[in-house]
Short mmCIF file of C-alpha atoms and ligand atoms in Angstrom, two decimals:
data_model
loop_
_atom_site.label_atom_id
_atom_site.label_comp_id
_atom_site.label_asym_id
_atom_site.label_seq_id
_atom_site.Cartn_x
_atom_site.Cartn_y
_atom_site.Cartn_z
CA MET A 1 -9.50 8.59 10.07
CA GLU A 2 -8.77 4.98 10.99
CA ARG A 3 -11.65 5.03 13.45
CA LYS A 4 -13.98 6.34 10.75
CA ILE A 5 -12.85 3.59 8.37
CA GLN A 6 -13.42 0.95 11.05
CA LEU A 7 -16.87 2.34 11.82
CA LEU A 8 -17.83 2.24 8.15
CA MET A 9 -16.48 -1.30 7.80
CA ASN A 10 -18.77 -2.39 10.64
CA LEU A 11 -21.79 -0.77 9.00
CA TYR A 12 -21.02 -2.54 5.71
CA GLY A 13 -20.14 -5.88 7.32
CA ILE A 14 -16.57 -5.73 6.00
CA ASN A 15 -14.48 -7.95 8.26
CA GLY A 16 -10.76 -7.74 8.79
CA LYS A 17 -7.97 -5.37 9.68
CA VAL A 18 -7.00 -2.21 7.82
CA LYS A 19 -3.60 -3.03 6.39
CA GLU A 20 -3.10 0.21 4.55
CA TYR A 21 -5.01 3.36 3.68
CA ARG A 22 -4.11 6.46 1.71
CA LYS A 23 -5.78 9.53 0.34
CA ILE A 24 -6.24 9.80 -3.43
CA THR A 25 -6.05 13.42 -4.48
CA ASN A 26 -6.89 13.61 -8.17
CA GLY A 27 -10.55 14.67 -7.78
CA HIS A 28 -11.35 18.30 -6.95
CA ILE A 29 -14.59 17.71 -5.07
CA ASN A 30 -14.99 14.54 -2.98
CA GLU A 31 -12.53 13.11 -0.44
CA THR A 32 -11.32 9.69 -1.58
CA TYR A 33 -9.33 6.96 0.21
CA TYR A 34 -7.83 3.70 -0.93
CA VAL A 35 -8.29 1.15 1.86
CA LEU A 36 -6.72 -2.30 1.92
CA VAL A 37 -8.43 -4.73 4.31
CA GLU A 38 -6.66 -7.88 5.43
CA ASN A 39 -8.72 -10.82 6.47
CA ASN A 40 -7.28 -13.86 8.22
CA ASN A 41 -9.84 -16.57 8.99
CA GLY A 42 -7.26 -18.97 10.40
CA LEU A 43 -7.08 -20.98 7.19
CA SER A 44 -6.19 -18.40 4.61
CA GLU A 45 -5.33 -14.76 4.34
CA THR A 46 -6.86 -12.35 1.83
CA ALA A 47 -6.32 -8.65 1.19
CA ASN A 48 -9.26 -6.81 -0.34
CA PRO A 49 -8.91 -3.29 -1.73
CA TYR A 50 -11.76 -0.75 -1.43
CA ILE A 51 -12.44 2.89 -2.21
CA PHE A 52 -14.02 4.88 0.63
CA GLN A 53 -15.35 8.25 -0.46
CA LYS A 54 -16.75 11.16 1.51
CA VAL A 55 -19.14 13.14 -0.68
CA ASN A 56 -18.71 16.90 -0.61
CA THR A 57 -22.00 18.24 0.74
CA TYR A 58 -21.05 21.87 0.07
CA VAL A 59 -21.15 20.95 -3.63
CA PHE A 60 -23.88 18.29 -3.52
CA LYS A 61 -26.62 19.70 -1.32
CA ASN A 62 -28.69 16.52 -1.67
CA PRO A 63 -26.20 13.64 -1.93
CA ALA A 64 -28.91 11.01 -1.46
CA ALA A 65 -30.36 12.22 -4.78
CA VAL A 66 -26.93 11.64 -6.37
CA MET A 67 -26.87 8.06 -5.10
CA ASN A 68 -30.45 7.53 -6.22
CA ASN A 69 -29.53 8.56 -9.79
CA ILE A 70 -26.67 6.06 -9.80
CA MET A 71 -28.93 3.30 -8.53
CA MET A 72 -31.66 4.07 -11.08
CA LEU A 73 -29.18 3.94 -13.96
CA ASP A 74 -27.58 0.76 -12.72
CA ASN A 75 -31.01 -0.92 -12.48
CA PHE A 76 -31.96 0.39 -15.90
CA ILE A 77 -28.83 -1.03 -17.52
CA LYS A 78 -29.24 -4.39 -15.76
CA ASN A 79 -33.01 -4.76 -16.22
CA ASN A 80 -32.82 -3.96 -19.92
CA ASN A 81 -29.82 -6.21 -20.53
CA LYS A 82 -28.02 -3.29 -22.08
CA LYS A 83 -24.85 -4.30 -23.90
CA SER A 84 -22.12 -1.79 -23.30
CA ALA A 85 -18.42 -1.28 -23.94
CA CYS A 86 -17.77 -1.10 -20.21
CA ARG A 87 -19.45 -1.17 -16.81
CA ILE A 88 -20.52 1.72 -14.63
CA ILE A 89 -19.31 2.19 -11.08
CA ASN A 90 -21.36 0.43 -8.45
CA PHE A 91 -21.46 1.13 -4.72
CA LEU A 92 -21.79 -1.41 -1.93
CA VAL A 93 -25.00 -1.65 0.05
CA ASN A 94 -24.85 -1.28 3.84
CA GLY A 95 -26.86 -3.02 6.58
CA ASP A 96 -29.76 -0.61 5.91
CA TYR A 97 -29.84 -1.68 2.23
CA LYS A 98 -28.62 1.75 1.14
CA ASN A 99 -25.74 2.53 -1.24
CA TYR A 100 -24.55 5.30 1.10
CA THR A 101 -24.12 5.95 4.81
CA VAL A 102 -24.61 9.12 6.81
CA THR A 103 -22.46 8.90 9.95
CA ASP A 104 -23.51 10.37 13.32
CA ASP A 105 -21.35 13.43 12.69
CA GLY A 106 -23.33 14.13 9.50
CA GLU A 107 -20.70 12.97 6.98
CA PHE A 108 -21.91 11.29 3.79
CA TRP A 109 -19.89 8.20 2.81
CA ARG A 110 -19.98 5.54 0.10
CA ILE A 111 -17.81 2.53 -0.58
CA CYS A 112 -16.94 0.56 -3.70
CA ILE A 113 -14.55 -2.22 -4.48
CA PHE A 114 -11.25 -1.00 -5.90
CA GLU A 115 -10.81 -2.42 -9.40
CA GLU A 116 -7.45 -4.15 -9.60
CA ASN A 117 -5.40 -4.25 -12.80
CA THR A 118 -6.82 -0.92 -13.89
CA ILE A 119 -5.29 2.47 -14.45
CA THR A 120 -6.43 6.05 -15.03
CA PHE A 121 -4.46 8.77 -16.77
CA GLU A 122 -4.17 12.40 -15.74
CA ILE A 123 -2.36 13.22 -18.97
CA VAL A 124 -2.78 11.10 -22.04
CA GLU A 125 0.54 9.99 -23.47
CA ASN A 126 -0.60 7.81 -26.29
CA PRO A 127 -3.26 9.04 -28.73
CA ALA A 128 -4.12 5.46 -29.70
CA VAL A 129 -5.81 4.90 -26.33
CA LEU A 130 -8.06 7.86 -26.98
CA ARG A 131 -10.14 6.15 -29.62
CA SER A 132 -11.30 3.43 -27.26
CA SER A 133 -12.13 5.88 -24.49
CA GLY A 134 -13.96 8.08 -27.00
CA TYR A 135 -15.91 4.98 -27.92
CA ALA A 136 -16.55 4.21 -24.24
CA PHE A 137 -17.96 7.66 -23.42
CA GLY A 138 -20.01 7.65 -26.63
CA ASP A 139 -21.29 4.16 -25.94
CA PHE A 140 -22.21 5.17 -22.38
CA LEU A 141 -24.40 7.96 -23.80
CA ASN A 142 -25.96 5.51 -26.20
CA VAL A 143 -26.73 2.99 -23.47
CA ILE A 144 -28.47 5.52 -21.25
CA SER A 145 -30.09 7.46 -24.12
CA ASP A 146 -33.52 5.89 -23.63
CA PHE A 147 -33.53 6.35 -19.86
CA PRO A 148 -36.27 8.96 -19.22
CA ALA A 149 -34.25 12.12 -18.58
CA ASP A 150 -37.00 13.71 -16.47
CA LYS A 151 -36.66 10.92 -13.87
CA LEU A 152 -33.12 12.00 -13.03
CA ASN A 153 -32.65 14.14 -9.94
CA ILE A 154 -31.04 17.51 -10.64
CA THR A 155 -28.00 17.17 -8.38
CA ILE A 156 -26.56 20.60 -9.22
CA PRO A 157 -29.06 23.00 -10.80
CA ASP A 158 -27.88 24.71 -14.02
CA PHE A 159 -24.62 22.78 -13.85
CA HIS A 160 -23.69 23.47 -17.47
CA ASN A 161 -25.87 26.49 -18.12
CA THR A 162 -22.97 28.55 -19.40
CA LYS A 163 -24.97 31.76 -19.48
CA LYS A 164 -25.91 31.45 -15.80
CA ARG A 165 -22.34 30.43 -14.95
CA LEU A 166 -21.01 33.61 -16.56
CA ASP A 167 -23.67 35.81 -14.98
CA ASN A 168 -22.73 34.31 -11.63
CA PHE A 169 -19.05 34.92 -12.41
CA PHE A 170 -19.72 38.64 -13.00
CA ARG A 171 -21.71 38.83 -9.75
CA ILE A 172 -18.73 37.42 -7.88
CA VAL A 173 -16.42 39.90 -9.63
CA GLU A 174 -18.77 42.70 -8.60
CA ALA A 175 -18.81 41.58 -4.95
CA ASP A 176 -15.00 41.09 -4.85
CA GLU A 177 -15.19 39.87 -1.27
CA ASN A 178 -11.51 38.93 -1.00
CA ASP A 179 -10.06 41.92 -2.81
CA ARG A 180 -8.61 39.68 -5.52
CA VAL A 181 -10.20 41.28 -8.59
CA LYS A 182 -7.27 43.69 -8.82
CA ASN A 183 -5.03 40.70 -9.70
CA VAL A 184 -7.16 39.44 -12.58
CA LYS A 185 -8.37 42.46 -14.54
CA ASP A 186 -7.10 41.11 -17.92
CA GLU A 187 -8.56 37.66 -17.32
CA ILE A 188 -11.99 39.13 -16.60
CA LYS A 189 -11.94 40.92 -19.96
CA ILE A 190 -11.75 37.57 -21.76
CA PHE A 191 -15.17 36.63 -20.37
CA GLU A 192 -16.63 39.94 -21.53
CA LYS A 193 -15.15 39.32 -24.97
CA TYR A 194 -16.51 35.78 -25.31
CA TYR A 195 -19.82 36.19 -23.43
CA ASP A 196 -22.03 35.92 -26.53
CA PHE A 197 -19.96 33.11 -27.99
CA CYS A 198 -20.28 31.17 -24.72
CA CYS A 199 -24.05 31.62 -24.67
CA LYS A 200 -24.66 30.05 -28.11
CA LEU A 201 -25.36 26.54 -26.81
CA THR A 202 -27.43 27.82 -23.89
CA ASP A 203 -29.54 29.93 -26.28
CA MET A 204 -30.12 26.99 -28.64
CA THR A 205 -31.14 24.85 -25.68
CA ASP A 206 -33.51 27.53 -24.39
CA ARG A 207 -35.09 27.74 -27.84
CA GLY A 208 -35.67 23.97 -27.72
CA GLU A 209 -33.39 23.27 -30.68
CA LEU A 210 -31.13 20.83 -28.87
CA PRO A 211 -32.54 17.82 -27.00
CA LEU A 212 -31.83 17.44 -23.30
CA ARG A 213 -30.84 13.83 -22.79
CA PRO A 214 -29.18 11.92 -19.94
CA VAL A 215 -25.49 12.83 -20.06
CA HIS A 216 -22.48 12.27 -17.84
CA ASN A 217 -21.49 15.95 -17.46
CA ASP A 218 -17.95 15.29 -16.19
CA THR A 219 -16.18 13.32 -18.92
CA LYS A 220 -12.62 13.84 -17.79
CA TYR A 221 -10.37 11.12 -19.08
CA ASN A 222 -9.53 10.09 -15.52
CA ASN A 223 -13.20 9.20 -15.05
CA ILE A 224 -12.65 6.06 -17.11
CA LEU A 225 -10.84 3.07 -15.66
CA LEU A 226 -8.70 1.35 -18.28
CA ASN A 227 -7.23 -2.12 -18.26
CA LYS A 228 -3.65 -1.58 -17.17
CA ASP A 229 -2.16 -3.81 -19.90
CA THR A 230 -4.46 -3.37 -22.89
CA PHE A 231 -5.75 0.16 -22.09
CA GLU A 232 -9.24 -1.03 -23.03
CA PRO A 233 -11.95 0.81 -21.02
CA VAL A 234 -13.28 -1.15 -18.04
CA CYS A 235 -15.57 1.13 -16.08
CA VAL A 236 -17.08 4.63 -16.25
CA LEU A 237 -16.66 6.47 -12.94
CA ASP A 238 -17.98 9.59 -11.26
CA LEU A 239 -21.67 9.49 -12.08
CA ASP A 240 -22.43 12.29 -9.60
CA THR A 241 -23.47 14.84 -12.18
CA ILE A 242 -25.51 12.65 -14.53
CA MET A 243 -28.44 14.86 -15.45
CA PRO A 244 -30.38 15.92 -18.52
CA GLY A 245 -27.94 17.87 -20.69
CA LEU A 246 -26.18 18.20 -24.04
CA VAL A 247 -24.02 15.67 -25.88
CA ALA A 248 -21.87 18.64 -26.91
CA HIS A 249 -20.92 19.20 -23.26
CA ASP A 250 -19.78 15.60 -22.75
CA PHE A 251 -17.86 15.63 -25.99
CA GLY A 252 -16.39 19.07 -25.32
CA ASP A 253 -15.33 18.31 -21.76
CA ALA A 254 -13.63 15.10 -22.84
CA ILE A 255 -11.73 16.98 -25.57
CA ARG A 256 -10.81 19.71 -23.08
CA PHE A 257 -9.10 17.20 -20.84
CA ALA A 258 -7.80 14.54 -23.19
CA ALA A 259 -6.69 16.56 -26.21
CA ASN A 260 -4.61 18.97 -24.14
CA ARG A 261 -1.29 17.28 -23.50
CA ALA A 262 -0.49 19.55 -20.57
CA SER A 263 -2.15 19.21 -17.19
CA GLU A 264 -5.27 21.12 -16.26
CA ASP A 265 -3.27 23.50 -14.04
CA GLU A 266 -0.12 23.88 -16.22
CA THR A 267 1.57 27.24 -15.64
CA ASP A 268 3.83 27.09 -18.70
CA LEU A 269 1.15 28.15 -21.14
CA SER A 270 3.32 27.41 -24.17
CA LYS A 271 2.58 23.73 -23.48
CA VAL A 272 -1.18 24.26 -23.49
CA PHE A 273 -3.02 23.78 -26.78
CA LEU A 274 -5.47 21.50 -28.53
CA ASP A 275 -3.55 18.61 -30.05
CA PHE A 276 -5.37 17.86 -33.27
CA ASP A 277 -4.19 14.24 -33.53
CA TYR A 278 -5.54 13.57 -30.06
CA PHE A 279 -8.76 15.34 -31.00
CA LYS A 280 -9.14 13.16 -34.09
CA GLU A 281 -8.62 9.87 -32.25
CA PHE A 282 -11.15 10.66 -29.52
CA THR A 283 -13.68 12.01 -32.03
CA ARG A 284 -13.48 8.92 -34.24
CA GLY A 285 -14.23 6.67 -31.29
CA PHE A 286 -16.96 8.88 -29.84
CA ILE A 287 -18.87 9.38 -33.08
CA SER A 288 -18.67 5.74 -34.10
CA ALA A 289 -20.49 4.89 -30.85
CA VAL A 290 -23.07 7.65 -30.49
CA GLY A 291 -23.16 9.32 -33.90
CA LYS A 292 -26.23 7.49 -35.18
CA SER A 293 -28.40 8.61 -32.29
CA MET A 294 -27.58 12.31 -32.70
CA THR A 295 -29.70 14.86 -34.53
CA GLU A 296 -28.10 16.90 -37.30
CA LEU A 297 -27.82 19.93 -35.04
CA GLU A 298 -26.34 17.88 -32.20
CA THR A 299 -23.61 16.71 -34.58
CA GLU A 300 -23.13 20.22 -35.93
CA THR A 301 -22.69 21.69 -32.44
CA LEU A 302 -20.37 19.00 -31.06
CA ALA A 303 -17.15 20.92 -31.75
CA LEU A 304 -18.60 24.12 -30.26
CA GLY A 305 -18.98 22.18 -27.01
CA ALA A 306 -15.19 22.13 -26.57
CA PRO A 307 -14.39 25.88 -26.29
CA THR A 308 -17.74 26.50 -24.57
CA ILE A 309 -17.19 24.05 -21.73
CA THR A 310 -13.52 25.07 -21.47
CA LEU A 311 -14.38 28.75 -21.05
CA GLU A 312 -17.20 27.81 -18.67
CA LEU A 313 -14.77 25.88 -16.49
CA ALA A 314 -12.23 28.70 -16.69
CA SER A 315 -14.92 31.06 -15.38
CA ARG A 316 -15.73 28.61 -12.56
CA PHE A 317 -12.05 28.34 -11.55
CA LEU A 318 -11.59 32.11 -11.71
CA ALA A 319 -14.84 32.76 -9.83
CA ASP A 320 -13.66 30.38 -7.11
CA TYR A 321 -10.29 32.14 -6.92
CA ILE A 322 -12.02 35.52 -6.52
CA ASP A 323 -14.49 34.02 -4.04
CA GLY A 324 -11.74 32.64 -1.78
CA ASP A 325 -11.35 29.02 -3.02
CA LYS A 326 -14.47 27.51 -1.50
CA TYR A 327 -15.52 25.03 -4.17
CA PHE A 328 -12.54 23.26 -5.79
CA ALA A 329 -9.87 21.68 -3.60
CA VAL A 330 -6.65 23.68 -4.00
CA HIS A 331 -3.12 22.43 -3.38
CA ARG A 332 -1.13 25.66 -3.65
CA GLU A 333 -1.62 29.39 -3.50
CA GLY A 334 -3.26 30.74 -6.64
CA HIS A 335 -4.11 27.21 -7.79
CA ASN A 336 -7.55 28.13 -9.10
CA LEU A 337 -6.03 31.11 -10.91
CA ASP A 338 -3.43 28.86 -12.57
CA ARG A 339 -6.19 26.47 -13.61
CA ALA A 340 -8.28 29.33 -15.00
CA ARG A 341 -5.38 30.76 -17.03
CA CYS A 342 -4.55 27.35 -18.44
CA GLN A 343 -8.16 26.71 -19.49
CA MET A 344 -8.43 30.18 -21.02
CA LYS A 345 -5.34 29.58 -23.15
CA LEU A 346 -6.71 26.22 -24.23
CA ALA A 347 -10.13 27.69 -25.07
CA GLU A 348 -8.62 30.42 -27.26
CA ASP A 349 -6.64 27.81 -29.16
CA MET A 350 -9.83 25.78 -29.62
CA ILE A 351 -11.66 28.83 -30.96
CA GLU A 352 -8.95 29.25 -33.59
CA LYS A 353 -9.33 25.61 -34.56
CA LEU A 354 -13.12 25.51 -34.36
CA ASP A 355 -13.71 25.33 -38.12
CA VAL A 356 -11.29 22.45 -38.63
CA MET A 357 -12.77 20.63 -35.62
CA ARG A 358 -16.25 21.05 -37.10
CA GLU A 359 -15.10 19.82 -40.47
CA PHE A 360 -13.56 16.71 -38.95
CA VAL A 361 -16.71 15.95 -36.94
CA ARG A 362 -18.78 16.28 -40.11
CA LYS A 363 -16.50 13.90 -41.99
CA CYS A 364 -16.64 11.32 -39.20
CA ALA A 365 -20.42 11.56 -39.00
CA GLU A 366 -20.71 10.89 -42.75
CA THR A 367 -18.90 7.58 -42.44
CA ILE A 368 -21.24 5.95 -39.92
C1 LIG B 401 -14.70 18.70 -10.80
O1 LIG B 401 -14.54 16.06 -8.95
P1 LIG B 401 -13.98 16.16 -10.28
O2 LIG B 401 -12.55 16.48 -10.21
O3 LIG B 401 -14.33 14.96 -11.10
C2 LIG B 401 -16.02 19.34 -11.24
C3 LIG B 401 -16.14 19.31 -12.76
C4 LIG B 401 -14.95 19.98 -13.41
C5 LIG B 401 -13.67 19.31 -12.91
C6 LIG B 401 -12.44 20.00 -13.43
C7 LIG B 401 -19.16 18.48 -9.35
O4 LIG B 401 -14.74 17.34 -11.11
O5 LIG B 401 -17.32 20.01 -13.16
O6 LIG B 401 -15.01 19.90 -14.80
O7 LIG B 401 -13.62 19.33 -11.46
N1 LIG B 401 -17.15 18.64 -10.63
C8 LIG B 401 -18.12 19.30 -9.99
O8 LIG B 401 -11.33 19.21 -13.23
O9 LIG B 401 -18.17 20.52 -9.93
MG1 LIG B 402 -16.66 14.70 -10.63
#
C-alpha cells in the first residue's frame, strides 16, 4: 500500500514523506485511507493530511462518469456564485488535469485534502445538531435544484427504483446460489407483505406526478462533515450517486440514519426505532431550507420516503447476504443479514408512525 500511496503522490505532485496512513472503514463501498504527508524543506516542517480513496468499480462501472458529475456540480456552484450553508467535497487534479487517476493495474483513485477540525457521527447523540444538518442537506438540494438534471450521468441505473430493487431481490431469492434462503424465510415474507407499499413512490414517479430533480441519493449523516467544536455543517461528502431522483429519498434516507439512535447493524432490535424528537429536529431544518421549492405532492410524500428507502435498503442488504456478500463490505459473518434485520425493524416502526410523521411535515411546511 505504501508504494501505491507514493506512486499516487508522484502523479499529483505531492512532495514529502508518508508519516502515517490508516484505513477508514465507515463506508461500505469505496476503500478509503487517511494519509499524513510530512514535508521538510530544510527551513520548516509541515504535515499535510489527505484522503486517498480507491473507487469500487464493481459498484461504479463507469467511475469517470462519477467524477465528471462532481466536477460539473462544482463548476455550476462556483460559476453561479451559489450561496450555500456548506461546501461540497472537491478532489485534487493530477498532472493530466483530471480529478482522478487510473493506475497501471487498473485501480481507480482520487485524492482530497483531509478537512481538519471536523467530525462525522455514526450515531447522533445530540438531537440539537440534527437541525443544522437537516438544513445543510435541504440547502444542498436547493443549491443544485436548477442544475439541469438530464446533464447528470447515471452512475448506477435505477439506484432508488424501489420496484426494480424488490423485483431483483426476488430474483436473487429464486436463484438462491449460496443456499442461504433457508435461513431467511420469515424475512423474505416481509418484502411480500410490503411490496405494494414500497412501490407507491416508484408508481407516482412513473406516472410523472413527482419531479425528478438532482438529488444526493446517499444522505447518511456521516456524509456531512461538521465543525468539531460548533457542530455546524462544513462540507457535504460522497457525491458519487448524485443523479436525477426524488427529494423524498434524500429526506427518507437521512431520517433512516439519523433518527435511529442505534447503529445501522444493531443486533439488539429493542434499541432500533424511529426517535420522534430526532425526526422533528432534522425535519425542521430540512424543510426550512428546501420547503419552498417543493411541490405540494413532494411535501406530501416526504414522510413516505423514510419507510420506503429503509425497506429498499433492507432488501439490498438481504439480497447481498443471499447472493454471497458481493456488494457491501462486511466485517463479520452474517453482517448483511444483521443490517437487513435492523433496517426491517426500523421500517416497521416508521410505518406505524407514518401518519404522525406526515402531520409534522405538513405543519412545518405551513410555517415557511
Ligand atoms: C452505501 O458507501 P456508503 O457507505 O456511503 C450505499 C448506500 C447505502 C449505504 C448504507 C453506492 O453507502 O446506497 O444507503 O451504503 N452506496 C451505494 O449504509 O450503494
Ligand atoms: Mg456512498
